[in-house]
XYZ file of C-alpha atoms in Angstrom:
696
model
C 205.524 -13.074 -42.873
C 207.232 -14.264 -39.721
C 204.023 -14.182 -37.700
C 203.212 -17.881 -37.923
C 206.542 -19.320 -36.794
C 205.643 -19.337 -33.082
C 203.484 -22.107 -31.649
C 203.552 -21.430 -27.885
C 201.034 -19.226 -26.011
C 200.409 -15.901 -27.766
C 200.050 -13.998 -24.494
C 201.256 -15.030 -21.035
C 200.505 -12.682 -18.155
C 202.161 -13.945 -14.995
C 201.501 -12.535 -11.505
C 201.068 -9.052 -12.961
C 200.715 -6.119 -10.546
C 199.945 -2.578 -11.744
C 199.765 0.503 -9.513
C 198.900 4.144 -10.064
C 200.920 6.708 -8.125
C 199.329 9.896 -6.787
C 200.985 12.536 -4.602
C 199.484 10.907 -1.525
C 199.866 7.195 -2.090
C 200.371 4.228 -4.348
C 197.022 2.804 -5.489
C 197.239 -0.878 -6.465
C 194.873 -1.394 -9.412
C 195.797 -4.976 -10.397
C 197.470 -7.548 -8.116
C 198.904 -11.003 -8.786
C 196.992 -11.385 -12.060
C 197.755 -14.313 -14.387
C 196.122 -15.366 -17.654
C 197.301 -17.241 -20.757
C 195.910 -16.920 -24.280
C 196.746 -19.798 -26.628
C 196.899 -19.450 -30.444
C 193.412 -19.025 -31.926
C 191.814 -18.912 -28.453
C 189.353 -16.287 -27.216
C 189.542 -15.470 -23.497
C 186.813 -13.378 -21.839
C 187.693 -11.014 -18.994
C 184.617 -10.182 -16.880
C 183.882 -8.255 -13.700
C 182.336 -5.042 -12.401
C 183.504 -1.530 -13.342
C 186.713 -0.661 -11.545
C 187.872 -4.273 -11.106
C 190.922 -3.707 -13.321
C 189.877 -5.291 -16.661
C 190.837 -2.319 -18.832
C 193.982 -1.701 -16.758
C 195.191 -5.204 -17.699
C 194.578 -4.420 -21.398
C 196.381 -1.080 -21.148
C 199.219 -2.850 -19.340
C 199.605 -5.215 -22.303
C 199.601 -2.232 -24.685
C 202.052 -0.352 -22.372
C 199.651 2.569 -22.343
C 199.278 3.306 -18.621
C 199.913 7.058 -18.743
C 202.511 8.810 -16.640
C 201.069 7.725 -13.271
C 200.635 4.021 -14.039
C 203.418 1.519 -13.568
C 203.860 -2.241 -13.700
C 205.242 -3.042 -10.240
C 205.449 -6.821 -10.427
C 205.109 -9.874 -12.653
C 205.596 -10.123 -16.400
C 203.755 -9.948 -19.717
C 205.128 -12.149 -22.470
C 203.994 -11.882 -26.074
C 204.929 -14.927 -28.173
C 207.501 -15.878 -25.555
C 209.209 -12.453 -25.470
C 209.081 -10.400 -22.259
C 207.470 -7.082 -23.214
C 209.120 -5.385 -20.233
C 212.525 -5.941 -21.879
C 211.488 -4.458 -25.255
C 212.686 -1.060 -26.443
C 210.166 1.668 -27.337
C 210.864 0.987 -30.998
C 210.166 -2.764 -30.669
C 206.926 -1.983 -28.816
C 205.898 0.464 -31.561
C 206.470 -2.239 -34.180
C 204.285 -4.709 -32.301
C 201.450 -2.314 -31.405
C 198.971 -1.972 -34.238
C 200.567 -4.720 -36.320
C 200.924 -7.753 -34.014
C 198.648 -6.603 -31.189
C 195.592 -4.499 -32.016
C 193.008 -3.025 -29.648
C 189.371 -2.139 -30.254
C 187.910 0.384 -27.826
C 184.396 0.894 -26.499
C 183.656 4.145 -28.301
C 184.286 3.794 -32.060
C 184.387 7.538 -32.758
C 187.339 7.925 -30.365
C 189.426 5.713 -32.681
C 188.549 7.481 -35.945
C 189.804 10.791 -37.296
C 186.679 12.859 -38.076
C 188.445 14.921 -40.752
C 189.783 12.019 -42.809
C 188.037 9.669 -45.218
C 187.661 6.063 -44.035
C 189.727 4.664 -46.926
C 192.695 6.865 -46.127
C 192.571 5.923 -42.432
C 192.549 2.210 -43.264
C 195.311 2.500 -45.864
C 197.648 4.119 -43.321
C 197.967 0.851 -41.358
C 199.686 -1.366 -43.986
C 201.591 1.626 -45.412
C 203.125 2.463 -42.009
C 203.528 -1.040 -40.555
C 204.336 -3.053 -43.660
C 205.624 -0.501 -46.150
C 202.818 -1.380 -48.592
C 202.287 0.678 -51.752
C 199.181 2.858 -52.094
C 197.607 0.390 -54.569
C 198.261 -2.618 -52.250
C 196.936 -0.680 -49.260
C 193.749 0.310 -51.137
C 193.104 -3.293 -52.257
C 193.642 -4.516 -48.710
C 191.283 -1.840 -47.308
C 188.609 -2.829 -49.833
C 189.033 -6.498 -48.906
C 188.739 -5.851 -45.155
C 185.692 -3.561 -45.518
C 184.070 -6.371 -47.541
C 185.072 -8.857 -44.803
C 183.311 -6.825 -42.120
C 180.132 -7.020 -44.228
C 179.607 -3.343 -44.955
C 177.343 -2.511 -47.903
C 178.886 -0.833 -50.961
C 182.533 -0.968 -49.745
C 183.828 1.517 -52.351
C 181.362 4.168 -51.188
C 182.286 3.478 -47.539
C 185.993 4.073 -48.302
C 185.054 7.470 -49.733
C 182.922 8.412 -46.690
C 183.812 10.398 -43.586
C 183.173 8.777 -40.144
C 180.159 11.031 -39.370
C 178.361 9.670 -42.446
C 178.191 6.173 -40.916
C 175.967 4.761 -38.160
C 177.449 3.631 -34.815
C 177.398 -0.021 -35.892
C 179.128 0.802 -39.173
C 181.770 2.892 -37.367
C 182.490 -0.005 -35.017
C 182.911 -2.330 -38.018
C 185.408 0.101 -39.530
C 187.375 0.113 -36.260
C 187.387 -3.715 -36.359
C 188.496 -3.566 -40.011
C 191.303 -1.194 -39.027
C 192.446 -3.552 -36.262
C 192.472 -6.472 -38.726
C 194.305 -4.619 -41.507
C 197.692 -5.994 -40.481
C 196.371 -9.466 -39.487
C 197.373 -9.174 -35.807
C 198.123 -12.269 -33.726
C 196.275 -10.806 -30.729
C 193.153 -8.680 -30.726
C 192.124 -6.962 -27.467
C 188.459 -5.906 -27.429
C 187.434 -3.539 -24.614
C 183.617 -3.614 -24.325
C 183.363 -3.223 -28.127
C 179.563 -3.433 -28.303
C 178.367 -1.482 -25.241
C 177.215 1.515 -27.278
C 175.410 -0.577 -29.925
C 171.894 -1.959 -30.317
C 171.392 -5.658 -29.548
C 170.759 -6.539 -33.199
C 173.899 -4.658 -34.286
C 175.781 -6.182 -31.344
C 174.748 -9.673 -32.482
C 176.024 -8.956 -35.997
C 179.314 -7.472 -34.726
C 179.900 -10.414 -32.356
C 179.177 -12.870 -35.161
C 181.638 -10.950 -37.308
C 184.406 -10.979 -34.672
C 183.992 -14.756 -34.260
C 184.094 -15.371 -38.033
C 187.123 -13.135 -38.562
C 188.924 -14.697 -35.587
C 188.575 -18.067 -37.327
C 189.485 -16.708 -40.765
C 192.654 -14.932 -39.616
C 193.506 -17.322 -36.752
C 193.564 -14.350 -34.370
C 193.709 -14.876 -30.589
C 191.410 -12.612 -28.576
C 191.188 -11.038 -25.159
C 187.552 -9.961 -24.869
C 186.745 -7.534 -22.020
C 183.064 -7.334 -21.104
C 180.673 -7.152 -18.180
C 178.073 -9.085 -20.189
C 178.335 -12.781 -19.295
C 176.023 -13.779 -22.168
C 178.329 -12.138 -24.709
C 181.353 -13.908 -23.258
C 179.510 -17.240 -23.492
C 178.798 -16.609 -27.179
C 182.274 -15.385 -28.165
C 184.885 -17.016 -25.926
C 186.462 -20.403 -25.212
C 187.699 -19.505 -21.747
C 186.788 -16.969 -19.076
C 188.609 -15.102 -16.329
C 186.441 -13.479 -13.614
C 187.994 -10.431 -11.914
C 187.080 -8.760 -8.641
C 188.806 -5.724 -7.153
C 192.062 -6.071 -9.085
C 192.450 -9.843 -8.777
C 191.485 -12.827 -10.901
C 189.138 -14.836 -8.657
C 188.222 -17.675 -11.030
C 189.487 -18.821 -14.427
C 188.606 -21.826 -16.556
C 186.814 -23.018 -19.659
C 183.372 -21.512 -20.350
C 181.629 -24.834 -19.497
C 183.505 -25.313 -16.199
C 182.973 -21.763 -14.934
C 179.334 -21.421 -16.089
C 178.181 -24.875 -14.978
C 180.530 -25.704 -12.080
C 181.488 -22.324 -10.645
C 183.889 -22.491 -7.710
C 183.993 -18.931 -6.383
C 181.305 -17.117 -4.341
C 181.648 -13.948 -6.472
C 181.037 -15.831 -9.739
C 177.969 -17.415 -8.145
C 176.733 -14.030 -6.873
C 177.148 -12.511 -10.369
C 175.007 -15.224 -11.955
C 172.324 -14.823 -9.291
C 172.000 -11.131 -10.086
C 171.294 -11.473 -13.835
C 167.868 -12.324 -15.273
C 168.163 -15.739 -16.942
C 165.145 -17.493 -18.544
C 162.870 -18.611 -15.710
C 163.576 -15.674 -13.370
C 160.383 -13.920 -12.338
C 160.057 -10.670 -10.399
C 157.426 -12.128 -8.066
C 158.164 -15.845 -7.634
C 161.915 -15.935 -8.392
C 163.381 -12.475 -7.814
C 167.018 -11.741 -8.583
C 169.468 -11.561 -5.712
C 171.589 -8.416 -5.696
C 175.118 -8.624 -4.265
C 175.007 -6.884 -0.859
C 177.298 -3.982 0.023
C 179.541 -1.974 -2.274
C 182.644 -2.617 -4.323
C 185.764 -1.647 -2.262
C 187.825 1.330 -3.424
C 191.419 0.370 -4.357
C 192.927 1.988 -1.231
C 190.230 0.605 1.112
C 190.430 -3.111 0.341
C 189.695 -5.409 3.326
C 192.243 -7.774 4.904
C 192.372 -11.249 3.421
C 189.740 -11.938 0.775
C 188.641 -8.802 -1.122
C 185.140 -10.239 -1.590
C 184.821 -11.218 2.108
C 182.543 -8.371 3.331
C 179.961 -9.173 0.579
C 180.263 -12.983 0.630
C 177.514 -15.393 1.781
C 180.148 -17.884 2.994
C 182.361 -15.430 4.930
C 184.056 -16.878 8.053
C 185.422 -14.373 10.573
C 189.014 -14.994 11.625
C 189.690 -17.097 8.550
C 188.651 -15.142 5.449
C 189.931 -11.844 6.886
C 193.394 -12.871 8.086
C 196.210 -10.618 6.956
C 197.398 -13.036 4.254
C 197.210 -13.035 0.483
C 194.938 -15.776 -0.834
C 196.478 -17.834 -3.662
C 194.781 -19.226 -6.783
C 194.221 -22.983 -6.398
C 193.652 -25.537 -9.152
C 190.372 -27.487 -9.243
C 191.122 -31.151 -9.772
C 189.748 -32.846 -12.878
C 188.869 -29.639 -14.772
C 190.629 -27.973 -17.680
C 192.955 -25.316 -16.172
C 190.179 -24.291 -13.742
C 191.421 -22.164 -10.805
C 189.726 -20.395 -7.870
C 190.937 -17.815 -5.320
C 188.891 -18.922 -2.292
C 189.950 -20.549 0.981
C 186.657 -22.423 1.313
C 185.806 -23.546 -2.237
C 186.270 -27.259 -1.367
C 183.880 -26.991 1.618
C 181.029 -25.128 -0.091
C 178.160 -27.183 -1.514
C 177.846 -25.449 -4.886
C 174.739 -27.439 -5.880
C 172.498 -26.087 -3.118
C 169.778 -24.069 -4.875
C 169.517 -20.398 -4.015
C 167.259 -19.807 -1.030
C 164.074 -18.408 -2.447
C 164.025 -14.804 -1.404
C 160.690 -13.849 0.095
C 158.133 -14.153 -2.668
C 156.606 -10.831 -3.569
C 152.903 -10.259 -3.943
C 152.106 -9.119 -7.437
C 150.568 -5.653 -7.332
C 146.911 -5.636 -8.354
C 146.673 -4.003 -11.777
C 144.144 -1.186 -11.543
C 142.298 1.165 -13.905
C 143.685 2.729 -17.063
C 145.857 5.724 -16.096
C 147.314 6.543 -19.496
C 145.775 6.126 -22.933
C 147.376 6.974 -26.250
C 145.235 7.112 -29.319
C 146.749 7.274 -32.829
C 149.572 9.472 -31.593
C 151.772 10.899 -34.359
C 154.912 12.949 -34.011
C 156.477 14.321 -37.184
C 159.477 16.619 -37.477
C 159.985 18.882 -40.444
C 163.596 19.213 -41.557
C 165.142 20.933 -44.525
C 166.338 18.316 -47.022
C 169.650 20.170 -47.230
C 169.839 21.329 -43.623
C 173.643 21.488 -43.830
C 173.532 24.307 -46.353
C 171.413 26.853 -44.558
C 168.221 24.812 -44.866
C 166.949 26.390 -48.063
C 164.609 24.563 -50.409
C 162.294 21.607 -49.945
C 161.282 20.306 -46.560
C 161.324 16.647 -45.587
C 159.205 15.069 -42.882
C 160.700 12.671 -40.322
C 157.925 10.422 -39.034
C 159.290 9.666 -35.554
C 156.017 8.160 -34.268
C 153.318 6.702 -36.527
C 149.789 6.075 -35.134
C 150.814 4.868 -31.702
C 147.937 3.449 -29.660
C 148.070 1.713 -26.278
C 146.816 1.841 -22.687
C 148.745 1.562 -19.422
C 147.112 0.716 -16.097
C 147.846 1.471 -12.466
C 150.623 -0.798 -11.013
C 151.476 -2.145 -14.458
C 154.908 -2.309 -16.089
C 154.763 -1.770 -19.833
C 158.108 -2.295 -21.590
C 158.856 -0.438 -24.818
C 161.582 -2.128 -26.862
C 163.269 -1.520 -30.199
C 166.528 -0.376 -31.738
C 167.888 3.179 -31.613
C 165.901 5.468 -33.861
C 162.640 3.506 -33.548
C 160.859 6.372 -31.768
C 160.963 5.203 -28.121
C 162.490 8.382 -26.721
C 160.412 10.663 -28.981
C 157.234 9.202 -27.559
C 158.639 9.683 -24.020
C 159.369 13.346 -24.806
C 155.791 13.929 -26.004
C 154.432 12.245 -22.876
C 156.680 14.393 -20.657
C 155.619 17.582 -22.479
C 159.109 18.274 -23.845
C 157.527 18.019 -27.317
C 153.914 18.350 -28.464
C 152.115 15.799 -30.638
C 151.501 16.298 -34.377
C 148.230 14.349 -34.242
C 146.278 11.936 -32.026
C 145.800 12.212 -28.283
C 147.320 11.314 -24.923
C 144.890 10.993 -22.028
C 146.195 11.099 -18.462
C 143.265 10.202 -16.189
C 141.008 11.266 -19.100
C 142.685 14.687 -19.400
C 144.224 15.529 -22.773
C 147.907 16.450 -22.393
C 149.333 15.879 -25.895
C 149.322 19.617 -26.764
C 150.357 20.920 -23.333
C 154.099 21.666 -23.248
C 155.862 21.198 -19.931
C 156.199 24.936 -19.195
C 152.385 25.290 -19.258
C 151.621 22.118 -17.255
C 150.604 22.615 -13.632
C 152.853 21.269 -10.859
C 150.461 18.364 -10.222
C 150.666 17.094 -13.833
C 154.450 17.543 -13.942
C 154.789 15.643 -10.661
C 152.522 12.846 -11.905
C 154.590 12.056 -15.021
C 158.267 11.720 -14.154
C 161.324 10.251 -15.809
C 164.365 8.253 -14.681
C 167.163 8.728 -17.187
C 169.750 6.375 -18.611
C 172.853 8.077 -17.316
C 172.735 8.916 -13.590
C 175.924 11.005 -13.945
C 174.261 13.638 -16.146
C 171.062 14.179 -14.174
C 172.333 15.474 -10.836
C 173.637 18.968 -10.138
C 177.310 18.451 -9.173
C 177.401 21.503 -6.894
C 174.366 20.697 -4.741
C 174.053 18.114 -1.954
C 171.822 15.095 -2.513
C 169.330 16.234 0.137
C 169.077 19.728 -1.339
C 168.361 18.337 -4.825
C 165.478 16.199 -3.552
C 164.101 19.092 -1.444
C 164.224 21.373 -4.472
C 162.052 18.883 -6.380
C 159.603 18.833 -3.420
C 159.427 22.651 -3.476
C 158.705 22.709 -7.210
C 155.944 20.108 -6.824
C 154.467 22.050 -3.901
C 154.955 19.203 -1.411
C 155.107 20.137 2.303
C 154.180 23.462 3.900
C 157.546 24.192 5.548
C 161.233 23.444 5.154
C 161.086 21.072 8.112
C 158.218 19.095 6.521
C 160.100 18.901 3.233
C 163.259 17.769 5.007
C 161.295 14.996 6.703
C 159.800 13.916 3.343
C 163.276 14.006 1.763
C 164.599 11.630 4.452
C 161.602 9.336 3.858
C 162.404 9.317 0.123
C 165.998 8.299 0.918
C 164.540 5.453 3.014
C 162.310 4.522 0.065
C 165.302 4.105 -2.267
C 167.316 2.338 0.473
C 170.030 4.965 0.872
C 171.377 5.887 4.341
C 169.923 9.194 5.601
C 173.497 10.478 6.062
C 173.719 10.636 2.243
C 171.568 13.797 2.367
C 174.747 15.783 3.115
C 176.879 14.155 0.414
C 177.777 15.621 -2.956
C 177.026 13.582 -6.117
C 180.753 12.970 -6.766
C 180.911 10.977 -3.500
C 178.342 8.466 -4.803
C 178.736 5.429 -7.044
C 176.717 5.074 -10.268
C 174.103 2.854 -8.612
C 173.711 5.282 -5.689
C 173.290 8.234 -8.066
C 170.587 6.338 -9.946
C 168.762 5.809 -6.622
C 168.864 9.570 -5.975
C 167.375 10.053 -9.474
C 164.593 7.621 -8.583
C 163.951 9.362 -5.234
C 163.634 12.675 -7.071
C 161.243 11.178 -9.646
C 158.944 10.031 -6.823
C 159.122 13.384 -4.974
C 155.922 14.679 -6.562
C 153.868 11.517 -6.013
C 154.478 10.231 -9.545
C 151.631 8.203 -11.064
C 153.619 7.342 -14.205
C 157.374 6.907 -14.306
C 159.109 6.674 -17.669
C 162.332 4.751 -17.058
C 164.569 5.285 -20.098
C 167.204 2.512 -20.056
C 167.591 3.128 -16.287
C 170.091 0.313 -15.670
C 172.083 0.074 -18.910
C 174.902 2.296 -17.571
C 175.181 0.250 -14.367
C 177.058 -2.911 -13.433
C 175.272 -6.257 -13.540
C 175.287 -6.582 -9.746
C 173.892 -3.047 -9.310
C 171.271 -3.565 -12.050
C 169.550 -6.234 -9.947
C 169.357 -3.921 -6.929
C 167.984 -0.969 -8.947
C 165.366 -3.011 -10.867
C 164.288 -4.625 -7.607
C 163.980 -1.187 -6.031
C 161.787 0.083 -8.897
C 159.527 -2.964 -8.498
C 159.251 -2.501 -4.743
C 158.386 1.193 -5.030
C 155.858 0.291 -7.709
C 154.140 -2.141 -5.330
C 153.989 0.452 -2.541
C 153.055 3.497 -4.614
C 150.925 1.718 -7.278
C 152.980 3.453 -9.982
C 152.618 2.771 -13.676
C 156.069 2.051 -15.050
C 156.914 2.602 -18.717
C 160.228 0.807 -19.068
C 162.183 1.736 -22.218
C 164.944 -0.768 -22.929
C 166.754 -2.776 -25.558
C 167.760 -5.487 -23.050
C 165.107 -8.131 -23.528
C 166.369 -10.250 -20.598
C 165.449 -7.490 -18.142
C 162.223 -6.793 -20.038
C 161.182 -10.435 -19.742
C 161.969 -10.381 -16.036
C 160.058 -7.310 -14.962
C 157.396 -6.313 -17.491
C 153.724 -7.282 -17.562
C 153.213 -6.200 -21.164
C 155.622 -5.453 -24.006
C 155.348 -3.037 -26.917
C 157.815 -3.570 -29.779
C 158.580 -0.526 -31.954
C 160.292 -0.275 -35.324
C 160.808 2.935 -37.280
C 158.011 4.798 -35.482
C 155.459 1.956 -35.760
C 154.214 -0.373 -33.030
C 154.810 -3.731 -34.716
C 153.754 -5.937 -31.790
C 151.970 -5.443 -28.476
C 150.892 -8.051 -25.953
C 151.507 -9.600 -22.551
C 155.109 -10.634 -21.864
C 154.249 -14.316 -22.315
C 152.544 -13.622 -25.646
C 155.421 -11.558 -27.034
C 158.124 -14.004 -25.891
C 156.566 -17.137 -27.373
C 155.685 -17.730 -31.042
C 154.022 -16.605 -33.202
C 155.891 -13.317 -33.209
C 156.323 -10.393 -35.524
C 159.448 -11.159 -37.642
C 161.210 -8.196 -36.024
C 160.484 -9.439 -32.485
C 161.842 -12.834 -33.536
C 165.128 -11.216 -34.651
C 165.351 -9.137 -31.444
C 164.939 -12.254 -29.283
C 167.607 -14.102 -31.238
C 170.047 -11.219 -30.757
C 169.954 -11.225 -26.946
C 173.025 -12.902 -25.414
C 171.963 -15.282 -22.624
C 174.455 -16.399 -19.979
C 173.171 -19.959 -19.736
C 174.818 -22.972 -21.370
C 171.520 -24.923 -21.355
C 169.804 -22.412 -23.654
C 169.580 -23.149 -27.365
C 168.930 -20.171 -29.607
C 167.819 -19.886 -33.186
C 170.404 -17.895 -35.034
C 168.948 -14.900 -36.887
C 171.240 -12.041 -37.839
C 169.487 -9.051 -39.406
C 170.999 -7.896 -42.676
C 171.599 -4.194 -43.220
C 171.020 -1.168 -41.008
C 167.769 0.436 -39.897
C 166.457 2.633 -42.736
C 166.428 6.373 -42.113
C 163.205 7.794 -40.662
C 163.628 10.637 -43.160
C 163.446 8.192 -46.029
C 161.540 5.090 -44.853
C 160.976 2.158 -47.241
C 157.578 1.837 -48.967
C 155.046 -0.620 -47.542
C 155.956 -2.424 -44.342
C 158.740 -0.534 -42.501
C 160.567 -3.813 -41.736
C 160.427 -5.320 -45.244
C 164.021 -4.405 -46.180
C 165.380 -6.718 -43.441
C 162.628 -9.353 -43.108
C 163.459 -13.017 -43.683
C 159.766 -13.997 -44.038
C 158.949 -11.514 -46.816
C 158.881 -14.130 -49.604
C 156.042 -15.930 -47.785
C 153.690 -13.051 -48.664
C 152.393 -13.253 -52.264
C 152.283 -10.396 -54.768
C 155.009 -8.203 -53.229
C 152.396 -6.845 -50.795
C 155.070 -6.100 -48.145
C 156.695 -3.570 -50.475
C 153.442 -1.822 -51.388
C 151.256 -1.472 -48.301
C 151.733 -0.779 -44.609
C 150.285 -3.878 -42.909
C 147.075 -3.546 -40.889
C 147.079 -4.182 -37.126
C 145.805 -7.732 -36.467
C 144.687 -9.376 -33.269
C 146.216 -12.841 -32.800
C 144.854 -13.493 -29.315
C 143.105 -11.543 -26.632
C 145.285 -8.418 -26.214
C 148.025 -9.623 -28.614
C 148.388 -7.568 -31.781
C 150.913 -7.534 -34.642
C 151.344 -5.285 -37.656
C 152.236 -7.855 -40.329
C 151.038 -9.234 -43.706
C 151.906 -12.875 -42.879
C 148.933 -15.246 -42.945
C 147.800 -17.140 -39.833
C 149.064 -20.404 -41.376
C 152.591 -19.000 -41.815
C 152.622 -17.442 -38.338
C 151.690 -20.812 -36.854
C 154.828 -22.366 -38.408
C 157.084 -20.159 -36.280
C 159.198 -22.061 -33.763
C 160.531 -20.718 -30.443
C 163.741 -18.679 -30.780
C 164.900 -19.459 -27.238
C 164.700 -23.027 -25.962
C 165.910 -24.163 -22.565
C 167.337 -27.666 -22.966
C 165.694 -30.279 -20.724
C 167.734 -31.045 -17.614
């Protein structure tokens, strides 16, 4: 094949500008953007939502829709200007030489076609391969992406695979024609951390095997550190800093890059003594960008009359570094080594009495074994929660972590009264609520247990103003004796979540994701909530907004003495803000203890794997490398014995095949630290830390 006869840069984007045209105006989405990808190199593109990362990728693929247009600069692929190519030449390149993997795997798969047939289409269309050659190639690639029983997978339909398996198939499809350039647009956002770790490992391995160059778009700095050689940081349509991973992570030269790092929880951050620093202000809309530096209004080093002159600020090279550039007028004058001013230390809220107690809670669902065919015949039981026991106290943050399908949300539904328990009890201030569905609960109980959901876009009524939505919650909870009193309380709630009072008259569509999440939080606290269940409340938000929202939750908790049950799969945030951690796997609590206990050995083998899977944006951190084999077993058909035994790397340390026969008992390791595991104390003591911060 003639793919290897070119040894210059695979992709050269030079001063690219892309605009979208509406009836009213031209909206510049990307301006003066340059990046080069060398053969076999992986370049990470990071920045907040709306900064233009995906627009750059779609510009390379020439897929900007009818309103998008490249208005300046050039994109060269293997030395050839893509702007000069005919539609036919572009069609030949797309899918064979340049492949793209999107965020949502199901959007790339045809639901009505078997996987094998979808994969075989690629070499048959692009390379004229025979059916036999195409099938062999498909089998090879499905084996390469480490899917179990490849022949069965080729015969399956997309809906028969898990999210992680679907994403692997999409990667396999992209690799079918051995492309020279692979563009990955947030390919792991929808996946669990353990699956994400396996997929990232896979992409790195396959990149080496096939010599593929990569453009990796992500807002997760830890992921970029683990997968890329170089990084390009974008802000509001411009590249603001580019360089090697080491230069940008350890010697950053742009205020925005610095602000991003200060807003993510790295090892050592602590909600009381070393709080995160959110980036002030909001991201500018494309048609409302400021004069001069786009980041100026939010920058700690802003200088009036200099940073906001009506000039375009060029990228400048940083002497002595490897192709390290910054778009800042002041980068040579800033002392980048000055430690962050310690933001006012927060007093830790005094943990009070037990507010919530769960005792041997079980939640089973009965489903027909052949539910697809009218549900006739035998019934199967899905054990979503198995003997869950724990206590939560006033002012305490208890984090609940685990992969999708481990029972986190089921337990939240039972607590909220959206489901009733099968067995066991839930005591709220010593009142049993496990059998009281939400429609029978009194307003006081409903107001006391509230929830903040993962996606702020789905939880607000689009046709009602923000103020009206909060006042409606106050009416339902019986707060205030008149409309005027409720209006006053609504304005106080907006103050509580740090939103301007003028927002009361705005519609949800006029708010950003972070602002909508604040309205959701205000509404949750409308009824004087004692317990707030926060279900992945920041995973749909940008890194810079995450810091502000987590900080807000902490502050409200201190003032209102709320008990926070924080459901998450992001262990960095869990480590930062929780007092205690409960680790769940397949309906069981496999470990429970204080944050310090759970994050330092000995751990349950599952906790160990979870910790290893978390990408950390810090070059001084050394991590043990543990990739879990296989997918989570189905709750409808769990393995015998210990639920984790099918994926456990310590299983052979337990004699007599005990792990496969018996569910382990709950054992106390230390005061308040329990694990559900057959490993002996001697073996547990041999465990070494998964995350080590190298000595300075």
